[in-house]
PDB file of C-alpha atoms in Angstrom:
ATOM      1  CA  MET I   1     114.643  82.869  91.751  1.00 46.00           C
ATOM      2  CA  ALA I   2     111.317  84.825  91.215  1.00 45.00           C
ATOM      3  CA  LYS I   3     109.567  81.870  90.157  1.00 48.00           C
ATOM      4  CA  ARG I   4     107.635  81.100  93.045  1.00 51.00           C
ATOM      5  CA  ALA I   5     104.298  83.244  93.676  1.00 54.00           C
ATOM      6  CA  ASP I   6     105.707  84.760  96.958  1.00 72.00           C
ATOM      7  CA  SER I   7     108.930  85.990  95.428  1.00 76.00           C
ATOM      8  CA  VAL I   8     109.504  89.325  93.651  1.00 78.00           C
ATOM      9  CA  VAL I   9     112.080  90.807  91.960  1.00 89.00           C
ATOM     10  CA  GLY I  10     113.046  94.666  91.868  1.00 93.00           C
ATOM     11  CA  ILE I  11     115.769  96.697  90.157  1.00 95.00           C
ATOM     12  CA  ASP I  12     116.338  99.971  90.551  1.00 95.00           C
ATOM     13  CA  LEU I  13     117.430 102.096  86.716  1.00 94.00           C
ATOM     14  CA  GLY I  14     119.694 104.731  88.129  1.00 90.00           C
ATOM     15  CA  LYS I  15     122.185 106.667  85.988  1.00 90.00           C
ATOM     16  CA  HIS I  16     125.544 105.400  87.801  1.00 89.00           C
ATOM     17  CA  VAL I  17     124.461 102.048  89.256  1.00 90.00           C
ATOM     18  CA  LEU I  18     122.070  99.111  88.562  1.00 94.00           C
ATOM     19  CA  LYS I  19     120.741  97.629  91.645  1.00 94.00           C
ATOM     20  CA  GLY I  20     118.594  94.795  92.161  1.00 94.00           C
ATOM     21  CA  VAL I  21     116.925  92.467  94.809  1.00 93.00           C
ATOM     22  CA  ALA I  22     115.376  89.293  95.353  1.00 90.00           C
ATOM     23  CA  LEU I  23     112.586  89.075  98.083  1.00 83.00           C
ATOM     24  CA  ARG I  24     110.237  86.829  99.115  1.00 81.00           C
ATOM     25  CA  ARG I  25     107.224  87.136 100.920  1.00 76.00           C
ATOM     26  CA  ARG I  26     107.087  85.851 104.997  1.00 82.00           C
ATOM     27  CA  SER I  27     103.576  87.035 105.859  1.00 78.00           C
ATOM     28  CA  ASP I  28     101.307  89.920 104.677  1.00 74.00           C
ATOM     29  CA  SER I  29     103.958  92.632 106.249  1.00 70.00           C
ATOM     30  CA  ARG I  30     107.295  91.261 106.581  1.00 77.00           C
ATOM     31  CA  PHE I  31     109.730  89.775 103.661  1.00 77.00           C
ATOM     32  CA  ILE I  32     112.678  88.520 103.402  1.00 85.00           C
ATOM     33  CA  LEU I  33     115.637  89.487 101.194  1.00 87.00           C
ATOM     34  CA  THR I  34     117.524  86.775  99.375  1.00 89.00           C
ATOM     35  CA  ASN I  35     119.824  88.362  97.562  1.00 92.00           C
ATOM     36  CA  PHE I  36     120.912  91.654  96.196  1.00 93.00           C
ATOM     37  CA  ALA I  37     123.174  92.958  93.939  1.00 94.00           C
ATOM     38  CA  SER I  38     124.303  96.276  92.090  1.00 93.00           C
ATOM     39  CA  ARG I  39     126.392  96.856  88.736  1.00 93.00           C
ATOM     40  CA  PRO I  40     128.211 100.093  87.611  1.00 92.00           C
ATOM     41  CA  VAL I  41     126.757 101.027  84.362  1.00 92.00           C
ATOM     42  CA  PRO I  42     127.032 104.346  82.080  1.00 91.00           C
ATOM     43  CA  GLU I  43     124.519 107.089  82.564  1.00 89.00           C
ATOM     44  CA  GLU I  44     123.000 106.726  79.172  1.00 91.00           C
ATOM     45  CA  PHE I  45     122.600 103.616  77.214  1.00 93.00           C
ATOM     46  CA  ASP I  46     122.610 103.677  73.194  1.00 91.00           C
ATOM     47  CA  SER I  47     120.229 101.110  72.617  1.00 94.00           C
ATOM     48  CA  ALA I  48     117.932  98.606  74.000  1.00 95.00           C
ATOM     49  CA  GLU I  49     120.759  95.674  73.450  1.00 95.00           C
ATOM     50  CA  ASP I  50     123.177  97.165  75.585  1.00 95.00           C
ATOM     51  CA  LEU I  51     120.817  97.656  78.423  1.00 96.00           C
ATOM     52  CA  SER I  52     119.678  94.501  78.182  1.00 95.00           C
ATOM     53  CA  ARG I  53     123.219  92.897  78.206  1.00 95.00           C
ATOM     54  CA  GLU I  54     123.381  94.795  81.721  1.00 95.00           C
ATOM     55  CA  LEU I  55     120.503  93.519  82.930  1.00 94.00           C
ATOM     56  CA  LYS I  56     120.937  90.000  82.274  1.00 92.00           C
ATOM     57  CA  GLN I  57     124.723  90.218  84.134  1.00 93.00           C
ATOM     58  CA  LEU I  58     122.426  91.579  87.162  1.00 93.00           C
ATOM     59  CA  LEU I  59     120.105  89.120  87.136  1.00 91.00           C
ATOM     60  CA  CYS I  60     123.100  86.441  87.067  1.00 91.00           C
ATOM     61  CA  ASP I  61     124.886  88.420  89.981  1.00 91.00           C
ATOM     62  CA  LEU I  62     121.468  87.772  91.954  1.00 90.00           C
ATOM     63  CA  GLY I  63     121.463  84.324  91.167  1.00 78.00           C
ATOM     64  CA  GLY I  64     119.258  82.913  88.850  1.00 59.00           C
ATOM     65  CA  SER I  65     116.733  84.323  86.019  1.00 59.00           C
ATOM     66  CA  ALA I  66     113.417  86.172  86.721  1.00 61.00           C
ATOM     67  CA  LYS I  67     110.282  85.716  85.209  1.00 72.00           C
ATOM     68  CA  ALA I  68     108.900  88.977  86.202  1.00 75.00           C
ATOM     69  CA  CYS I  69     110.142  92.397  87.892  1.00 88.00           C
ATOM     70  CA  ALA I  70     109.319  95.643  89.149  1.00 92.00           C
ATOM     71  CA  PHE I  71     111.390  98.414  87.797  1.00 95.00           C
ATOM     72  CA  ALA I  72     112.092 101.841  89.534  1.00 95.00           C
ATOM     73  CA  VAL I  73     113.297 104.908  87.469  1.00 94.00           C
ATOM     74  CA  SER I  74     115.908 107.461  88.284  1.00 89.00           C
ATOM     75  CA  ASP I  75     116.253 109.967  85.956  1.00 90.00           C
ATOM     76  CA  PRO I  76     116.146 113.763  85.187  1.00 90.00           C
ATOM     77  CA  SER I  77     113.864 113.351  82.504  1.00 91.00           C
ATOM     78  CA  THR I  78     111.036 111.937  84.598  1.00 93.00           C
ATOM     79  CA  ILE I  79     107.887 114.239  85.827  1.00 93.00           C
ATOM     80  CA  LEU I  80     106.847 114.464  89.403  1.00 93.00           C
ATOM     81  CA  ARG I  81     104.543 116.959  90.534  1.00 93.00           C
ATOM     82  CA  ILE I  82     101.732 117.759  92.868  1.00 93.00           C
ATOM     83  CA  ILE I  83      98.587 119.413  90.823  1.00 92.00           C
ATOM     84  CA  GLU I  84      95.252 120.977  92.247  1.00 91.00           C
ATOM     85  CA  GLN I  85      92.227 120.304  90.300  1.00 89.00           C
ATOM     86  CA  PRO I  86      89.048 120.266  90.458  1.00 90.00           C
ATOM     87  CA  ASP I  87      87.958 116.692  91.703  1.00 89.00           C
ATOM     88  CA  THR I  88      87.830 114.835  88.996  1.00 88.00           C
ATOM     89  CA  PRO I  89      87.666 111.009  88.302  1.00 91.00           C
ATOM     90  CA  VAL I  90      91.125 109.783  87.376  1.00 91.00           C
ATOM     91  CA  ASP I  91      90.860 108.580  83.564  1.00 91.00           C
ATOM     92  CA  LEU I  92      89.488 111.975  82.930  1.00 91.00           C
ATOM     93  CA  LEU I  93      92.234 113.924  84.337  1.00 91.00           C
ATOM     94  CA  ARG I  94      94.823 111.112  82.630  1.00 89.00           C
ATOM     95  CA  ASN I  95      93.402 111.984  79.083  1.00 88.00           C
ATOM     96  CA  ALA I  96      93.463 115.456  79.644  1.00 88.00           C
ATOM     97  CA  LEU I  97      96.908 115.853  80.426  1.00 88.00           C
ATOM     98  CA  ARG I  98      97.772 113.207  77.782  1.00 85.00           C
ATOM     99  CA  PHE I  99      96.053 115.397  75.227  1.00 85.00           C
ATOM    100  CA  ASN I 100      96.347 119.270  76.423  1.00 84.00           C
ATOM    101  CA  GLY I 101      99.205 118.636  79.315  1.00 84.00           C
ATOM    102  CA  LEU I 102     100.058 122.561  78.660  1.00 84.00           C
ATOM    103  CA  ALA I 103      97.384 123.849  79.659  1.00 84.00           C
ATOM    104  CA  VAL I 104      97.668 121.402  83.181  1.00 85.00           C
ATOM    105  CA  LEU I 105     101.241 121.447  84.023  1.00 87.00           C
ATOM    106  CA  ASN I 106     102.834 124.545  81.443  1.00 85.00           C
ATOM    107  CA  GLN I 107     104.454 121.671  80.072  1.00 85.00           C
ATOM    108  CA  GLU I 108     104.331 119.979  76.498  1.00 84.00           C
ATOM    109  CA  CYS I 109     103.774 116.290  77.353  1.00 86.00           C
ATOM    110  CA  LYS I 110     103.038 114.854  73.866  1.00 86.00           C
ATOM    111  CA  ASP I 111     106.323 112.722  74.348  1.00 91.00           C
ATOM    112  CA  PHE I 112     105.576 111.425  77.920  1.00 92.00           C
ATOM    113  CA  VAL I 113     103.822 108.476  79.453  1.00 92.00           C
ATOM    114  CA  LEU I 114     102.198 109.695  82.023  1.00 91.00           C
ATOM    115  CA  ASP I 115      99.912 108.302  85.351  1.00 92.00           C
ATOM    116  CA  VAL I 116      98.254 110.515  87.984  1.00 93.00           C
ATOM    117  CA  ALA I 117      96.746 109.481  91.289  1.00 92.00           C
ATOM    118  CA  PRO I 118      95.233 111.840  94.376  1.00 91.00           C
ATOM    119  CA  VAL I 119      97.532 111.907  96.947  1.00 84.00           C
ATOM    120  CA  ALA I 120      95.135 112.413  99.676  1.00 70.00           C
ATOM    121  CA  SER I 121      95.263 109.941 102.475  1.00 53.00           C
ATOM    122  CA  GLN I 122      92.843 106.659 101.857  1.00 47.00           C
ATOM    123  CA  VAL I 123      90.526 105.510 103.941  1.00 38.00           C
ATOM    124  CA  ASP I 124      91.587 101.904 103.698  1.00 41.00           C
ATOM    125  CA  GLY I 125      94.933 103.019 104.527  1.00 40.00           C
ATOM    126  CA  GLY I 126      96.557 102.381 100.941  1.00 40.00           C
ATOM    127  CA  SER I 127      99.763 103.532  99.335  1.00 41.00           C
ATOM    128  CA  ILE I 128      99.584 106.723  97.041  1.00 42.00           C
ATOM    129  CA  MET I 129      99.312 104.798  94.004  1.00 44.00           C
ATOM    130  CA  GLU I 130      96.489 102.368  94.985  1.00 41.00           C
ATOM    131  CA  ASN I 131      93.082 102.654  93.521  1.00 42.00           C
ATOM    132  CA  PRO I 132      93.389 106.102  92.038  1.00 40.00           C
ATOM    133  CA  SER I 133      89.838 105.056  89.856  1.00 42.00           C
ATOM    134  CA  ALA I 134      87.652 104.787  93.398  1.00 40.00           C
ATOM    135  CA  ALA I 135      89.013 107.955  94.761  1.00 41.00           C
ATOM    136  CA  GLY I 136      88.856 109.781  91.958  1.00 43.00           C
ATOM    137  CA  SER I 137      85.134 109.163  91.529  1.00 43.00           C
ATOM    138  CA  LYS I 138      83.835 111.694  94.133  1.00 44.00           C
ATOM    139  CA  ARG I 139      81.839 113.930  93.508  1.00 43.00           C
ATOM    140  CA  ALA I 140      83.223 117.601  93.070  1.00 43.00           C
ATOM    141  CA  VAL I 141      80.896 119.636  94.364  1.00 42.00           C
ATOM    142  CA  GLN I 142      79.334 119.403  97.940  1.00 47.00           C
ATOM    143  CA  SER I 143      77.058 122.064  99.553  1.00 49.00           C
ATOM    144  CA  GLY I 144      77.621 124.569  95.974  1.00 55.00           C
ATOM    145  CA  VAL I 145      81.503 125.063  96.771  1.00 62.00           C
ATOM    146  CA  VAL I 146      83.723 122.756  94.124  1.00 64.00           C
ATOM    147  CA  THR I 147      86.500 121.127  96.082  1.00 80.00           C
ATOM    148  CA  GLN I 148      90.258 121.301  95.114  1.00 86.00           C
ATOM    149  CA  THR I 149      92.027 118.071  95.076  1.00 90.00           C
ATOM    150  CA  LYS I 150      95.484 117.335  94.987  1.00 92.00           C
ATOM    151  CA  TYR I 151      96.963 114.950  92.512  1.00 94.00           C
ATOM    152  CA  LEU I 152     100.623 113.381  92.162  1.00 94.00           C
ATOM    153  CA  VAL I 153     101.621 113.222  88.062  1.00 94.00           C
ATOM    154  CA  GLY I 154     104.108 111.107  87.357  1.00 94.00           C
ATOM    155  CA  GLY I 155     105.474 111.077  83.505  1.00 94.00           C
ATOM    156  CA  MET I 156     108.335 109.087  82.107  1.00 95.00           C
ATOM    157  CA  LEU I 157     109.856 109.923  78.482  1.00 95.00           C
ATOM    158  CA  ARG I 158     108.105 107.132  76.224  1.00 95.00           C
ATOM    159  CA  SER I 159     111.191 106.377  74.413  1.00 95.00           C
ATOM    160  CA  GLN I 160     112.370 105.469  77.733  1.00 95.00           C
ATOM    161  CA  VAL I 161     109.657 103.438  78.203  1.00 95.00           C
ATOM    162  CA  LYS I 162     110.244 101.475  75.206  1.00 96.00           C
ATOM    163  CA  GLN I 163     113.941 100.950  75.806  1.00 96.00           C
ATOM    164  CA  ILE I 164     113.124  99.614  79.265  1.00 96.00           C
ATOM    165  CA  VAL I 165     110.206  97.151  77.674  1.00 95.00           C
ATOM    166  CA  ALA I 166     112.319  96.188  74.902  1.00 96.00           C
ATOM    167  CA  ALA I 167     115.550  95.333  76.803  1.00 95.00           C
ATOM    168  CA  ALA I 168     113.711  93.256  78.767  1.00 93.00           C
ATOM    169  CA  ASN I 169     111.846  90.996  76.541  1.00 93.00           C
ATOM    170  CA  LYS I 170     115.389  90.704  74.676  1.00 94.00           C
ATOM    171  CA  ILE I 171     116.106  88.471  78.192  1.00 90.00           C
ATOM    172  CA  ARG I 172     112.481  87.572  78.430  1.00 88.00           C
ATOM    173  CA  LEU I 173     111.810  88.964  81.710  1.00 87.00           C
ATOM    174  CA  SER I 174     108.186  90.704  82.239  1.00 86.00           C
ATOM    175  CA  ALA I 175     108.296  94.548  82.885  1.00 87.00           C
ATOM    176  CA  GLU I 176     105.382  93.979  85.663  1.00 88.00           C
ATOM    177  CA  MET I 177     105.800  97.751  87.065  1.00 91.00           C
ATOM    178  CA  LEU I 178     107.360 101.041  86.003  1.00 93.00           C
ATOM    179  CA  GLN I 179     107.429 103.473  88.757  1.00 94.00           C
ATOM    180  CA  LEU I 180     109.445 106.325  89.349  1.00 94.00           C
ATOM    181  CA  ALA I 181     112.247 106.317  91.958  1.00 92.00           C
ATOM    182  CA  PRO I 182     111.055 108.558  94.643  1.00 92.00           C
ATOM    183  CA  VAL I 183     107.348 107.436  94.531  1.00 93.00           C
ATOM    184  CA  CYS I 184     109.078 104.111  95.563  1.00 92.00           C
ATOM    185  CA  SER I 185     110.625 105.428  97.964  1.00 92.00           C
ATOM    186  CA  PHE I 186     107.559 107.151  99.454  1.00 93.00           C
ATOM    187  CA  ASN I 187     105.474 103.739  99.427  1.00 91.00           C
ATOM    188  CA  ALA I 188     108.594 101.901 100.550  1.00 90.00           C
ATOM    189  CA  PHE I 189     108.594 104.339 103.560  1.00 93.00           C
ATOM    190  CA  GLU I 190     104.693 103.844 104.478  1.00 93.00           C
ATOM    191  CA  PHE I 191     105.467 100.033 104.284  1.00 87.00           C
ATOM    192  CA  ALA I 192     108.369 100.275 106.517  1.00 89.00           C
ATOM    193  CA  TYR I 193     107.388 103.014 109.086  1.00 93.00           C
ATOM    194  CA  PRO I 194     103.571 102.613 109.245  1.00 93.00           C
ATOM    195  CA  GLU I 195     103.281 104.324 112.526  1.00 95.00           C
ATOM    196  CA  ILE I 196     105.307 107.480 111.445  1.00 95.00           C
ATOM    197  CA  PHE I 197     103.515 107.915 108.262  1.00 95.00           C
ATOM    198  CA  ALA I 198     100.077 108.032 109.252  1.00 95.00           C
ATOM    199  CA  ASN I 199     100.723 109.815 112.286  1.00 96.00           C
ATOM    200  CA  ASP I 200     103.705 112.272 111.811  1.00 96.00           C
ATOM    201  CA  ALA I 201     105.329 114.916 109.395  1.00 96.00           C
ATOM    202  CA  PHE I 202     108.335 113.603 107.571  1.00 96.00           C
ATOM    203  CA  LEU I 203     110.874 114.356 104.992  1.00 95.00           C
ATOM    204  CA  LEU I 204     112.422 111.969 102.153  1.00 94.00           C
ATOM    205  CA  LEU I 205     115.998 112.761 100.501  1.00 90.00           C
ATOM    206  CA  ASP I 206     116.006 110.408  97.347  1.00 88.00           C
ATOM    207  CA  THR I 207     119.611 110.948  96.327  1.00 84.00           C
ATOM    208  CA  GLY I 208     120.403 110.047  92.729  1.00 85.00           C
ATOM    209  CA  HIS I 209     123.899 110.056  90.732  1.00 85.00           C
ATOM    210  CA  LEU I 210     122.417 113.440  89.064  1.00 84.00           C
ATOM    211  CA  GLN I 211     119.701 114.557  90.570  1.00 89.00           C
ATOM    212  CA  SER I 212     118.250 113.968  94.105  1.00 90.00           C
ATOM    213  CA  THR I 213     114.085 114.533  95.104  1.00 92.00           C
ATOM    214  CA  VAL I 214     113.090 116.168  98.338  1.00 94.00           C
ATOM    215  CA  LEU I 215     109.515 114.213  99.334  1.00 94.00           C
ATOM    216  CA  ILE I 216     107.760 116.091 102.501  1.00 95.00           C
ATOM    217  CA  GLY I 217     104.667 114.528 104.092  1.00 94.00           C
ATOM    218  CA  SER I 218     102.170 114.161 106.627  1.00 94.00           C
ATOM    219  CA  ARG I 219      99.672 111.940 108.220  1.00 93.00           C
ATOM    220  CA  SER I 220      99.693 109.810 105.461  1.00 91.00           C
ATOM    221  CA  GLU I 221      99.819 112.319 102.317  1.00 91.00           C
ATOM    222  CA  LEU I 222     102.531 113.617 100.384  1.00 92.00           C
ATOM    223  CA  VAL I 223     102.600 117.375 100.530  1.00 93.00           C
ATOM    224  CA  LEU I 224     105.489 118.624  98.919  1.00 93.00           C
ATOM    225  CA  VAL I 225     108.076 117.552  95.741  1.00 93.00           C
ATOM    226  CA  ARG I 226     110.874 119.211  94.186  1.00 92.00           C
ATOM    227  CA  SER I 227     113.910 118.066  92.632  1.00 90.00           C
ATOM    228  CA  ILE I 228     117.388 119.427  92.638  1.00 89.00           C
ATOM    229  CA  ASP I 229     120.020 119.236  90.083  1.00 89.00           C
ATOM    230  CA  TYR I 230     122.652 117.958  92.933  1.00 87.00           C
ATOM    231  CA  GLY I 231     123.315 114.112  93.162  1.00 84.00           C
ATOM    232  CA  GLY I 232     125.873 111.844  94.141  1.00 82.00           C
ATOM    233  CA  LYS I 233     127.860 113.004  90.900  1.00 83.00           C
ATOM    234  CA  ALA I 234     127.928 116.396  91.720  1.00 85.00           C
ATOM    235  CA  LEU I 235     129.073 115.574  95.745  1.00 84.00           C
ATOM    236  CA  MET I 236     131.838 113.148  94.782  1.00 82.00           C
ATOM    237  CA  GLN I 237     133.512 115.802  92.498  1.00 85.00           C
ATOM    238  CA  ALA I 238     133.149 118.277  95.569  1.00 86.00           C
ATOM    239  CA  LEU I 239     134.833 115.820  97.902  1.00 83.00           C
ATOM    240  CA  THR I 240     137.613 115.173  95.667  1.00 86.00           C
ATOM    241  CA  ALA I 241     137.892 118.483  94.110  1.00 86.00           C
ATOM    242  CA  GLU I 242     142.002 120.104  94.126  1.00 76.00           C
ATOM    243  CA  ASP I 243     142.736 116.468  95.845  1.00 77.00           C
ATOM    244  CA  ALA I 244     141.233 116.852  99.068  1.00 76.00           C
ATOM    245  CA  LEU I 245     140.423 113.314  99.134  1.00 82.00           C
ATOM    246  CA  ASP I 246     140.922 110.695  97.096  1.00 79.00           C
ATOM    247  CA  ALA I 247     137.855 108.698  95.351  1.00 78.00           C
ATOM    248  CA  ASP I 248     138.242 105.804  97.555  1.00 79.00           C
ATOM    249  CA  ALA I 249     138.243 107.853 101.099  1.00 81.00           C
ATOM    250  CA  ALA I 250     135.270 109.807  99.395  1.00 75.00           C
ATOM    251  CA  TRP I 251     133.106 106.729  98.886  1.00 72.00           C
ATOM    252  CA  LEU I 252     133.799 105.215 102.432  1.00 77.00           C
ATOM    253  CA  MET I 253     132.884 108.557 104.015  1.00 76.00           C
ATOM    254  CA  ILE I 254     129.600 108.876 102.407  1.00 69.00           C
ATOM    255  CA  GLN I 255     128.994 105.389 103.211  1.00 69.00           C
ATOM    256  CA  GLN I 256     129.489 106.803 107.266  1.00 69.00           C
ATOM    257  CA  PRO I 257     125.749 106.161 108.839  1.00 57.00           C
ATOM    258  CA  SER I 258     126.565 109.964 110.158  1.00 53.00           C
ATOM    259  CA  PHE I 259     127.167 111.681 106.842  1.00 55.00           C
ATOM    260  CA  CYS I 260     124.369 113.619 105.485  1.00 52.00           C
ATOM    261  CA  PHE I 261     123.827 112.164 102.108  1.00 43.00           C
ATOM    262  CA  ARG I 262     123.520 108.213 102.290  1.00 40.00           C
ATOM    263  CA  GLY I 263     125.202 107.810  99.134  1.00 38.00           C
ATOM    264  CA  SER I 264     124.457 107.896  95.138  1.00 37.00           C
ATOM    265  CA  GLY I 265     121.507 106.508  94.771  1.00 40.00           C
ATOM    266  CA  SER I 266     120.579 105.105  98.064  1.00 38.00           C
ATOM    267  CA  ARG I 267     117.290 104.923  99.245  1.00 38.00           C
ATOM    268  CA  GLY I 268     117.816 103.764 102.784  1.00 36.00           C
ATOM    269  CA  SER I 269     114.416 103.703 103.928  1.00 35.00           C
ATOM    270  CA  GLY I 270     113.525 101.034 101.305  1.00 35.00           C
ATOM    271  CA  PHE I 271     115.103  98.589 103.323  1.00 34.00           C
ATOM    272  CA  ALA I 272     114.016  99.158 106.978  1.00 34.00           C
ATOM    273  CA  GLY I 273     111.291  96.206 106.640  1.00 35.00           C
ATOM    274  CA  VAL I 274     113.585  93.534 105.396  1.00 35.00           C
ATOM    275  CA  GLU I 275     115.372  91.029 107.196  1.00 36.00           C
TER     276      GLU I 275
END
């Protein structure tokens, strides 16, 4: 698993369940799901050692050891916002966020690892996090008018990034990519439903254990991002309050396709293009 150049392992670091998938490329636009696994975990890990033990067991459940991995992170402490700025080179805007986040985001960002990308649709149809330097190098002044560009800003606590990387290193797993889970859902939707993504308006609900994120897009462009302090944990508590349902019955209800939520941490659109 994950030893061939056409294979990839992805791990979703949720606050209630760790989820892992092993995929193998079949063509330029199709992947085969070779295995998947999940493990319940505590909401917080005390150390990188604790996280590494869970990651190691998850990889064993997937059927082997991986050399490289992409991580999706779901955590209420993360930053995910759309800002408008004069058209600015991405590297310059990234430094501005790093050194003066209070002025740009109205939030102190010194404890965060940040990245930024323009959210406007790319000419070549690339995803929102692809080739940001080229998109950010356009001229900021046209016909004497300063243009405003929308940028997506993502951030994760530096301590959390260090813990994930340290945990991966302990089991000789290379953390090739760290991405926020809602952004992964957005990019997965683009991959799974390219025609809808390119031509229609759409709404994605990323339901996590402690927090949910709503993403609204239109014709390849991310228009709105909002986080809600309500997730699978609060939903389960509401369904089982005053013994209305037992935990098993509530979980079965959540898993029904007709239920308005797809379950704690569920991201249905991410697997639509997978056999």
